[in-house]
PDB file of C-alpha atoms in Angstrom:
ATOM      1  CA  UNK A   1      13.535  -6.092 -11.991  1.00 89.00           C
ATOM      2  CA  UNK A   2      16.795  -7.973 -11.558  1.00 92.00           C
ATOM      3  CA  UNK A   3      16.927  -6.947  -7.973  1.00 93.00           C
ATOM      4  CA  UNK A   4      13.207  -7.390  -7.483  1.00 92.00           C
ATOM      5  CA  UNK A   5      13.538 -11.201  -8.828  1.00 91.00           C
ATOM      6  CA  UNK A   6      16.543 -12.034  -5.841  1.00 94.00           C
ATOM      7  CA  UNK A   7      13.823 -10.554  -2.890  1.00 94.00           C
ATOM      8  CA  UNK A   8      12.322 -12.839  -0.895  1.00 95.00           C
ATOM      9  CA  UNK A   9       9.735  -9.968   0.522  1.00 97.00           C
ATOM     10  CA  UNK A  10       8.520  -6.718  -1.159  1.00 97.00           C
ATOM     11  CA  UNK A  11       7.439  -4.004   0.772  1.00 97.00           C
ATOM     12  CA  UNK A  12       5.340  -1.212  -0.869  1.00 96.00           C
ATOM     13  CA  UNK A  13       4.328   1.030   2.233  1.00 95.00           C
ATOM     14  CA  UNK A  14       1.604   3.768   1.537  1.00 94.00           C
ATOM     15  CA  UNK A  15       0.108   2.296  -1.549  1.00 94.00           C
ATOM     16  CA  UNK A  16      -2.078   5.299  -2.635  1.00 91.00           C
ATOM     17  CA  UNK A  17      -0.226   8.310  -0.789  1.00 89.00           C
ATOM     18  CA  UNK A  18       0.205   9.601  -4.197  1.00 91.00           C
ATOM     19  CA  UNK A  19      -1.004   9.073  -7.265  1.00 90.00           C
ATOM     20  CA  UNK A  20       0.796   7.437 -10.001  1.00 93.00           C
ATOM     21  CA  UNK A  21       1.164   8.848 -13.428  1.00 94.00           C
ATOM     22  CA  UNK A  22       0.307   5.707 -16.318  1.00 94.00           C
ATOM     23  CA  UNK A  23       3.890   4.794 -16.691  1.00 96.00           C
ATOM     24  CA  UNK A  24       4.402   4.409 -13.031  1.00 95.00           C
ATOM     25  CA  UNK A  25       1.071   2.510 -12.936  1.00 96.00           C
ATOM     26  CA  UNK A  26       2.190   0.603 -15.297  1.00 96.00           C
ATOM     27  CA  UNK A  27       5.789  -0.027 -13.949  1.00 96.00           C
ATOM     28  CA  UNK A  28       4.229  -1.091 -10.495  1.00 96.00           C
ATOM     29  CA  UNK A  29       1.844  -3.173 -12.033  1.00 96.00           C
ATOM     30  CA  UNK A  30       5.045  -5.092 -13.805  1.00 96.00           C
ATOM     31  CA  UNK A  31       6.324  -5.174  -9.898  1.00 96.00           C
ATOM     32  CA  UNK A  32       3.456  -6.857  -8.572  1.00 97.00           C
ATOM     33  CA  UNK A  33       2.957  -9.171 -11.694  1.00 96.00           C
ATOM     34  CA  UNK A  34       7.055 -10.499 -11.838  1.00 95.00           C
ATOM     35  CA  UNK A  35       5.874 -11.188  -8.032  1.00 96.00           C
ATOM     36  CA  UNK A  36       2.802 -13.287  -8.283  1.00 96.00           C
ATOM     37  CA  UNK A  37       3.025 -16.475  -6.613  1.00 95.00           C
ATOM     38  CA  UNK A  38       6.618 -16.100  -6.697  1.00 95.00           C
ATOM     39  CA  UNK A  39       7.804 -13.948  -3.428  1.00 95.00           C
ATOM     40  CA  UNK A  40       5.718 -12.359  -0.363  1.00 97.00           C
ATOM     41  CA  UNK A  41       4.537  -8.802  -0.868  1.00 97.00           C
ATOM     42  CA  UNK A  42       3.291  -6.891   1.538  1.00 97.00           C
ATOM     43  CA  UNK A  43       1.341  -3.513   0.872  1.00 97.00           C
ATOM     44  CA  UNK A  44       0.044  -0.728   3.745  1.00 95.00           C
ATOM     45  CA  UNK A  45      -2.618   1.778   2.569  1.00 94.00           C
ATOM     46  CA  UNK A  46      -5.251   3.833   3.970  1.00 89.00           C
ATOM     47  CA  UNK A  47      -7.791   3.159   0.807  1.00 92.00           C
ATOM     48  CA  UNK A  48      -9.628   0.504   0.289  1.00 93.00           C
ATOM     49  CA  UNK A  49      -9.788  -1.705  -2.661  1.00 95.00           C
ATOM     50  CA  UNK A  50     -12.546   0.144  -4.453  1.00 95.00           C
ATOM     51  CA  UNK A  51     -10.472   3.839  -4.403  1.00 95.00           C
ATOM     52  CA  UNK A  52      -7.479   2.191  -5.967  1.00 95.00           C
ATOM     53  CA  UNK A  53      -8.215   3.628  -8.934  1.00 95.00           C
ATOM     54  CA  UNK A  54      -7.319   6.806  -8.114  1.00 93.00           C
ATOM     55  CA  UNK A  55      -3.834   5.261  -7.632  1.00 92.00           C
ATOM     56  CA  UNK A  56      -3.603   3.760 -10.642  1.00 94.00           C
ATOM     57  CA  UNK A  57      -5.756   5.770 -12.574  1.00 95.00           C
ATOM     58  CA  UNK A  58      -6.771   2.768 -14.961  1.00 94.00           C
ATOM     59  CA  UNK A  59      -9.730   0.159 -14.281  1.00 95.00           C
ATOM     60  CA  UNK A  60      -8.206  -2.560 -16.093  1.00 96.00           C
ATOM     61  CA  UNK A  61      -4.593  -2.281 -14.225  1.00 95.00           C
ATOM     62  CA  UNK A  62      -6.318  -1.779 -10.869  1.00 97.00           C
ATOM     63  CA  UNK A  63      -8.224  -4.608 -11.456  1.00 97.00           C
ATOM     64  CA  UNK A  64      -5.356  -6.452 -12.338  1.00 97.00           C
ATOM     65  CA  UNK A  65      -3.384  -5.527  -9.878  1.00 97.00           C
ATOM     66  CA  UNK A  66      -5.562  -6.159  -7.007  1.00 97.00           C
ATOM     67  CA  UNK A  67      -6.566  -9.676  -8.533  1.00 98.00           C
ATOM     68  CA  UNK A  68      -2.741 -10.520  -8.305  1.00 97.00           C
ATOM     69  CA  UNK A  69      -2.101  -9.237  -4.556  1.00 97.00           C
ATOM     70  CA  UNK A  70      -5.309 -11.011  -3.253  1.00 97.00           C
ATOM     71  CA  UNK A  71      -5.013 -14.206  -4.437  1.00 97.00           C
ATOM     72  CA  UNK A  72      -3.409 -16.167  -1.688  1.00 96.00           C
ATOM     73  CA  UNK A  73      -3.453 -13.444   0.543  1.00 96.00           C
ATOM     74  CA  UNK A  74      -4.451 -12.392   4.137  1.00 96.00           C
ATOM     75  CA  UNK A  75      -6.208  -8.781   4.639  1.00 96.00           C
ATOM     76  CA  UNK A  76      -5.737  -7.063   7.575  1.00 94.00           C
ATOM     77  CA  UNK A  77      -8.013  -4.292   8.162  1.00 90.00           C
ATOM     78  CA  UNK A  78      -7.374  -1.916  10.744  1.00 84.00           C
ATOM     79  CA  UNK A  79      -9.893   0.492  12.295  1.00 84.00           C
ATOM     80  CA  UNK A  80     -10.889   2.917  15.203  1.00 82.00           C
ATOM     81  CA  UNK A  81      -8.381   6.173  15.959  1.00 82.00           C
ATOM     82  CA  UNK A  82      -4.609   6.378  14.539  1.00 78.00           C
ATOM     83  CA  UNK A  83      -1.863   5.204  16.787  1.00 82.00           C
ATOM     84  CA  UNK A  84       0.051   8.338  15.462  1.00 80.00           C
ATOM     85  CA  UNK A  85      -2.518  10.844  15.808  1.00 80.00           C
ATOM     86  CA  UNK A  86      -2.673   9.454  19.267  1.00 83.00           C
ATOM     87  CA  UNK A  87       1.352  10.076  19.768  1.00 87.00           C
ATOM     88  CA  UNK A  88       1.056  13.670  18.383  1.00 84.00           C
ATOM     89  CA  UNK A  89      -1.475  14.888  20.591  1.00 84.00           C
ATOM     90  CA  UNK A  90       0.252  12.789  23.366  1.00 82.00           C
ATOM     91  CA  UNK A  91       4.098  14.372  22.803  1.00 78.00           C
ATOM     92  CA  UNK A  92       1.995  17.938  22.267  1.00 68.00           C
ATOM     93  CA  UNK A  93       0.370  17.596  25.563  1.00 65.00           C
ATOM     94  CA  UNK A  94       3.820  16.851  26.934  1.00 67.00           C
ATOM     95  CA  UNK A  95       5.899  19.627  25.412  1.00 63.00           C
ATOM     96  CA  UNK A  96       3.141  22.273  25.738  1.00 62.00           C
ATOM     97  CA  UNK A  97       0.652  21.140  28.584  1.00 61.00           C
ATOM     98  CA  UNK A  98      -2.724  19.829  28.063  1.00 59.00           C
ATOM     99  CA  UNK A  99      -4.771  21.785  26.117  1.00 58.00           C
ATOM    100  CA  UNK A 100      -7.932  24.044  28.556  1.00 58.00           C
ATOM    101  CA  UNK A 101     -11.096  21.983  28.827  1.00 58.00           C
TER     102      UNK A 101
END
């Protein structure tokens, strides 16, 4: 938390890759709270707010957590086909051929 408390931005890329266990919940929960209205965070993820609970596996510390990030914030939502499913089929096609119609 000592390091946390000298950032100026926080990071947490692929929010909801994998699931947390309740201490990790819990820990990240501590993160984003010892942030509020204190330093920018930043979080990717491809769930929206209502599945977060399978990340954190608690209503009450979802709830809280999302409450925190939101407030003050701007929500990007992104949609229509993935920029890297796009590349992989692109540098497959290149390497291999395209694929028979």
């Amino acid at each position: 938390m000592k390091e946390i408390k000298t950032l100026d931005l926080l990071i947490l890329d692929e929010l909801g890759f994998i699931p947390f266990h309740k201490n990790g919940a819990e820990l990240l929960f501590s993160v984003i709270a010892e942030c509020y209205e204190l330093r920018s965070v930043i979080v990717t993820s491809n769930l929206e707010f209502g599945d977060w609970n399978t990340v954190f596996g608690d209503n009450r510390l979802t709830t809280a957590s999302i409450d925190r990030l939101v407030h003050h914030a701007y929500i990007l939502a992104f949609t229509g086909p993935s920029n890297r499913l796009k590349q992989a089929l692109t540098s497959r096609d290149t390497e291999l051929g395209p694929t028979p119609k």
